[in-house]
Tab-separated table of N, CA and C in Angstrom:
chain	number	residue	atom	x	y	z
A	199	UNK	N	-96.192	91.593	62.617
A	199	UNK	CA	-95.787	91.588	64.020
A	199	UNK	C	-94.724	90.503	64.220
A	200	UNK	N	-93.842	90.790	64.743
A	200	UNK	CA	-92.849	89.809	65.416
A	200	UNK	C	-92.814	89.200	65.508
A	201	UNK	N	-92.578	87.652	65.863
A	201	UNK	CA	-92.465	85.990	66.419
A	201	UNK	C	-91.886	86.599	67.942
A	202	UNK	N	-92.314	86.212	69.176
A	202	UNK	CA	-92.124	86.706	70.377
A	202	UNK	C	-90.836	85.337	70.600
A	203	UNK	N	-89.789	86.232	71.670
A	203	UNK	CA	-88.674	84.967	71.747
A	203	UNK	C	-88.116	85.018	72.908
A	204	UNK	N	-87.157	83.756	73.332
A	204	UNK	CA	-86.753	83.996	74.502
A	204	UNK	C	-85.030	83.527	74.795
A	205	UNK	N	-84.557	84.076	75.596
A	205	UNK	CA	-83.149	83.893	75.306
A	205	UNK	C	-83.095	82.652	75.911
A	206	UNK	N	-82.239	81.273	75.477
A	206	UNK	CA	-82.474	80.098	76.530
A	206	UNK	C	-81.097	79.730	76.359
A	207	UNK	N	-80.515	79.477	77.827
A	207	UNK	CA	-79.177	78.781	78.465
A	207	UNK	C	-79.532	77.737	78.878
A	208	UNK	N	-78.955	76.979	78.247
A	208	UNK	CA	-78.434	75.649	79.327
A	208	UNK	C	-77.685	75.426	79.728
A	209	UNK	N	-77.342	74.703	81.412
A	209	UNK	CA	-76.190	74.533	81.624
A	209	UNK	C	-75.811	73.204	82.096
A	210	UNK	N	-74.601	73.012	81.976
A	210	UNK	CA	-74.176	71.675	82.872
A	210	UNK	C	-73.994	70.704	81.532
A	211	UNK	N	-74.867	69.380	82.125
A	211	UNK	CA	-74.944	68.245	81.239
A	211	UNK	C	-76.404	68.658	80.329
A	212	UNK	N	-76.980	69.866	80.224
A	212	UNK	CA	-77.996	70.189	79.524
A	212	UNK	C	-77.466	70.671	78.130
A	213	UNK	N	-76.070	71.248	78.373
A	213	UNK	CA	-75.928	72.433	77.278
A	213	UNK	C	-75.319	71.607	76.246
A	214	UNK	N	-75.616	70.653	75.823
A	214	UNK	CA	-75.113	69.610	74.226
A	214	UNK	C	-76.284	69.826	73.764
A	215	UNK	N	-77.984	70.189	74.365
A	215	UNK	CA	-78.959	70.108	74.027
A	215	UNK	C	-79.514	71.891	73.495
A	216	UNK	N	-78.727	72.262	73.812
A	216	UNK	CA	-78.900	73.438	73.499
A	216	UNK	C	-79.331	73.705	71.779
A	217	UNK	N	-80.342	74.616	71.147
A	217	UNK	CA	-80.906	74.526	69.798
A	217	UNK	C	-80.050	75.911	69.317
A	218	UNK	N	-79.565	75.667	68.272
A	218	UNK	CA	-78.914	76.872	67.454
A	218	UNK	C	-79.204	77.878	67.821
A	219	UNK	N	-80.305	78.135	67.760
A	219	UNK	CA	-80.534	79.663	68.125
A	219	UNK	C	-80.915	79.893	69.231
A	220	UNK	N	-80.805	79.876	70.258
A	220	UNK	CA	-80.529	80.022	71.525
A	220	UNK	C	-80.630	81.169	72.253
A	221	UNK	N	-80.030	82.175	71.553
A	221	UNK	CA	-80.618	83.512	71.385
A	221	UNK	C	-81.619	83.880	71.270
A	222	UNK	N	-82.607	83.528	70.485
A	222	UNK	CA	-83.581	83.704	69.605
A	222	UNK	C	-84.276	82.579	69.639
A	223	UNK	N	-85.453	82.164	70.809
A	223	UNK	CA	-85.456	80.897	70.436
A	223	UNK	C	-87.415	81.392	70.431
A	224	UNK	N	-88.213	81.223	69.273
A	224	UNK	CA	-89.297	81.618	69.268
A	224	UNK	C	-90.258	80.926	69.928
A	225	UNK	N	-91.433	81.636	70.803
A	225	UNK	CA	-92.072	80.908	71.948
A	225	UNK	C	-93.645	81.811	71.077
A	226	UNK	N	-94.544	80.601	71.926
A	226	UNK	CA	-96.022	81.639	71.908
A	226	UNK	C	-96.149	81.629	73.129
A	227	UNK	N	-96.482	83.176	73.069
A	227	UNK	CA	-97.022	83.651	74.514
A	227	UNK	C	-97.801	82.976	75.287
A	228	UNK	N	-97.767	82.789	76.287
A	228	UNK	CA	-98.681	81.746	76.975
A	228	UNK	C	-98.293	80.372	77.173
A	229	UNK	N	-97.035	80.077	76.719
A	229	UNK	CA	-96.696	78.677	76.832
A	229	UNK	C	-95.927	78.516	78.521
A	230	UNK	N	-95.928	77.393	78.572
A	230	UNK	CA	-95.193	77.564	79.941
A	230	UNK	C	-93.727	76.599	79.588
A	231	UNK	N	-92.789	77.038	80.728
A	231	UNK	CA	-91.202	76.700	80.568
A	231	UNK	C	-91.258	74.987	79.843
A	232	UNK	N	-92.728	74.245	80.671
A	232	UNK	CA	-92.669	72.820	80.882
A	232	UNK	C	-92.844	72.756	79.313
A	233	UNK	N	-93.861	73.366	78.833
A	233	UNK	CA	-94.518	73.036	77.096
A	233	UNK	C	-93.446	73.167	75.941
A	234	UNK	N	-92.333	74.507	77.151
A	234	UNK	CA	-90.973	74.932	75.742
A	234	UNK	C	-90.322	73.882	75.487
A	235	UNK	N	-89.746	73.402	76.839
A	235	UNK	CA	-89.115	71.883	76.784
A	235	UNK	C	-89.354	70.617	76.524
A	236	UNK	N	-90.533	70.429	76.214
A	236	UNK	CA	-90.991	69.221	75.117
A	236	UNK	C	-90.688	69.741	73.929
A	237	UNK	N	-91.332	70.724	73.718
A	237	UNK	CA	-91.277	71.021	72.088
A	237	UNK	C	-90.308	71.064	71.500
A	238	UNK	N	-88.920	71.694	71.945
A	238	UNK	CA	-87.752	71.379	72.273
A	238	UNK	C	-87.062	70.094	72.413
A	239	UNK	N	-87.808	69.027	72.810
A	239	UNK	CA	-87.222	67.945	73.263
A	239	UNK	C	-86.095	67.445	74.344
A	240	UNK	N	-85.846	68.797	75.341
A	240	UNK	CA	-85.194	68.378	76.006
A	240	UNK	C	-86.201	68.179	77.044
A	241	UNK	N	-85.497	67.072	77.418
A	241	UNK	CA	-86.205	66.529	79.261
A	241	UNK	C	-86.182	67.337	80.531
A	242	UNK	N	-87.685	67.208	80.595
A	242	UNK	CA	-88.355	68.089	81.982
A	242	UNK	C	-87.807	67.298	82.870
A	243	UNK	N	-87.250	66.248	83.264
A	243	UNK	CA	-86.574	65.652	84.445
A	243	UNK	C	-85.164	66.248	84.633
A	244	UNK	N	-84.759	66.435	83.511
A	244	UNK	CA	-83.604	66.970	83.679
A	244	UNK	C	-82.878	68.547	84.526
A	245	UNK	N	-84.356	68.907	84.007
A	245	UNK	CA	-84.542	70.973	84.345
A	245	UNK	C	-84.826	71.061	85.979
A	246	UNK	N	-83.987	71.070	86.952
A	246	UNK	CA	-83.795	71.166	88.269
A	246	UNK	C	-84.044	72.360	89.073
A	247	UNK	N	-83.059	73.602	88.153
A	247	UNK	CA	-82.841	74.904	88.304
A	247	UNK	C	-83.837	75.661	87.776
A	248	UNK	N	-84.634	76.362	87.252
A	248	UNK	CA	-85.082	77.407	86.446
A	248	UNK	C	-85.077	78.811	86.722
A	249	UNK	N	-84.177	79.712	86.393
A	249	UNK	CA	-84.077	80.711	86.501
A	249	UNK	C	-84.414	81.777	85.279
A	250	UNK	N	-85.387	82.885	85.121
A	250	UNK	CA	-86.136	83.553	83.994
A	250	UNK	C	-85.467	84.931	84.923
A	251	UNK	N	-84.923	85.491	83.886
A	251	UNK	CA	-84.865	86.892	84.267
A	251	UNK	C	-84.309	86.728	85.972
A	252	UNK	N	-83.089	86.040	85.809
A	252	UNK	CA	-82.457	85.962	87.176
A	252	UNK	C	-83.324	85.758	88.536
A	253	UNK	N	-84.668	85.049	88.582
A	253	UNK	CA	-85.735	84.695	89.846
A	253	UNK	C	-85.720	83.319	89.358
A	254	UNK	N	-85.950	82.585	90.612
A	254	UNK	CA	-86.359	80.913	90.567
A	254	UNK	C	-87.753	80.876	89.987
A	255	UNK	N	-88.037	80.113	89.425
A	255	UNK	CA	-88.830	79.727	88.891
A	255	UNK	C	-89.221	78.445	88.394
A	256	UNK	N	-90.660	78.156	88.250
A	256	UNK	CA	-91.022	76.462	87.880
A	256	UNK	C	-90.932	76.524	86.347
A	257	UNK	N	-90.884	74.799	86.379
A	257	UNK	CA	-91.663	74.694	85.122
A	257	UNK	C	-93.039	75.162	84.443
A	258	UNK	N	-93.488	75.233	85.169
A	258	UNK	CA	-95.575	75.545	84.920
A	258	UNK	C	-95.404	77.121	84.884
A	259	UNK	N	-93.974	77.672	84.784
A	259	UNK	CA	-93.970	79.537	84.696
A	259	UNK	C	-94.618	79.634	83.264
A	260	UNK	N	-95.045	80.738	82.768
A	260	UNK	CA	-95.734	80.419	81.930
A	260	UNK	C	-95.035	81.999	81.114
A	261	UNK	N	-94.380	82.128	79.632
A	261	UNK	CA	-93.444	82.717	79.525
A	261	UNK	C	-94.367	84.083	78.344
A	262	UNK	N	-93.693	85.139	78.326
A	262	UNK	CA	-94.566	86.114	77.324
A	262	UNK	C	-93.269	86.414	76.038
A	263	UNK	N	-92.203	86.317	76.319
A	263	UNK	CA	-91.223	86.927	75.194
A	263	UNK	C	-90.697	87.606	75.859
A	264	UNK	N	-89.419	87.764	75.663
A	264	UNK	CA	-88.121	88.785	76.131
A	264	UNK	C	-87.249	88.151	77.815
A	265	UNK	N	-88.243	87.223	78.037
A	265	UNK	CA	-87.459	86.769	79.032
A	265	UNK	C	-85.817	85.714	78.713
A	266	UNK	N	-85.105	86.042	79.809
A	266	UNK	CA	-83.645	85.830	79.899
A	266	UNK	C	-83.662	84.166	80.509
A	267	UNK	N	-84.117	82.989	80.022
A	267	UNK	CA	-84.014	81.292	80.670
A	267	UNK	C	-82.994	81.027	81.103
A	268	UNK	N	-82.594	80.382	82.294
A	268	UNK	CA	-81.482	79.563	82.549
A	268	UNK	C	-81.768	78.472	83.206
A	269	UNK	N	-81.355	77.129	82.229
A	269	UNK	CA	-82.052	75.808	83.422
A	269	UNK	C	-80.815	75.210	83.531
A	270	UNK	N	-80.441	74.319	84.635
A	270	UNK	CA	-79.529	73.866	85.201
A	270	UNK	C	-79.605	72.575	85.602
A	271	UNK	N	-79.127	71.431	85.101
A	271	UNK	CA	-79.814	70.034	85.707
A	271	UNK	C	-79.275	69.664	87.602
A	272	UNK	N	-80.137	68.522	87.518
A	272	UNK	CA	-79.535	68.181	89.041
A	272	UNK	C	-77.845	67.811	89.268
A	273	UNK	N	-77.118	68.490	90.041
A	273	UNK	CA	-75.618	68.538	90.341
A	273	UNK	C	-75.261	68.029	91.371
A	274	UNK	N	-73.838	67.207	91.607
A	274	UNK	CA	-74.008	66.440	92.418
A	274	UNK	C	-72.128	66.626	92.756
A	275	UNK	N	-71.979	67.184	94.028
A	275	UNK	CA	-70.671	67.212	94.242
A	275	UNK	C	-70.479	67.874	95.429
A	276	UNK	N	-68.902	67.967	96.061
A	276	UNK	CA	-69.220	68.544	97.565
A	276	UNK	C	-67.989	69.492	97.445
């Protein structure tokens, strides 16, 4: 069976943190956005935005595979 995965964008001052495969970035079901991004090592302070499959969403979303991530840090301009 498969490794379940999820597509993950970063943007802004996030996306230097971005992991090679990015595309393809393998999750276990049941984890939530907050657990990807430790494991990951990028900073949950940083993740402002969360958008899965184009809807807002938290950190504590809790992800199954095939979903589309986009996190966005806090932006500051007029």
């Amino acid at each position: 069976m498969p490794t379940p995965h999820i597509q993950l964008k970063l943007f802004a001052a996030l996306s230097p943190l971005s992991p090679e495969n990015s595309d393809r970035v393998p999750i276990q079901p049941g984890i939530s956005v907050r657990e990807m991004l430790d494991r990951l090592d990028i900073p949950t302070v940083k993740a402002h935005l969360i958008f899965i499959n184009g809807i807002k969403q938290t950190l504590e979303t809790r992800l199954s595979g095939g979903e589309r991530v986009g996190i966005f840090p806090p932006v500051a301009g007029g």
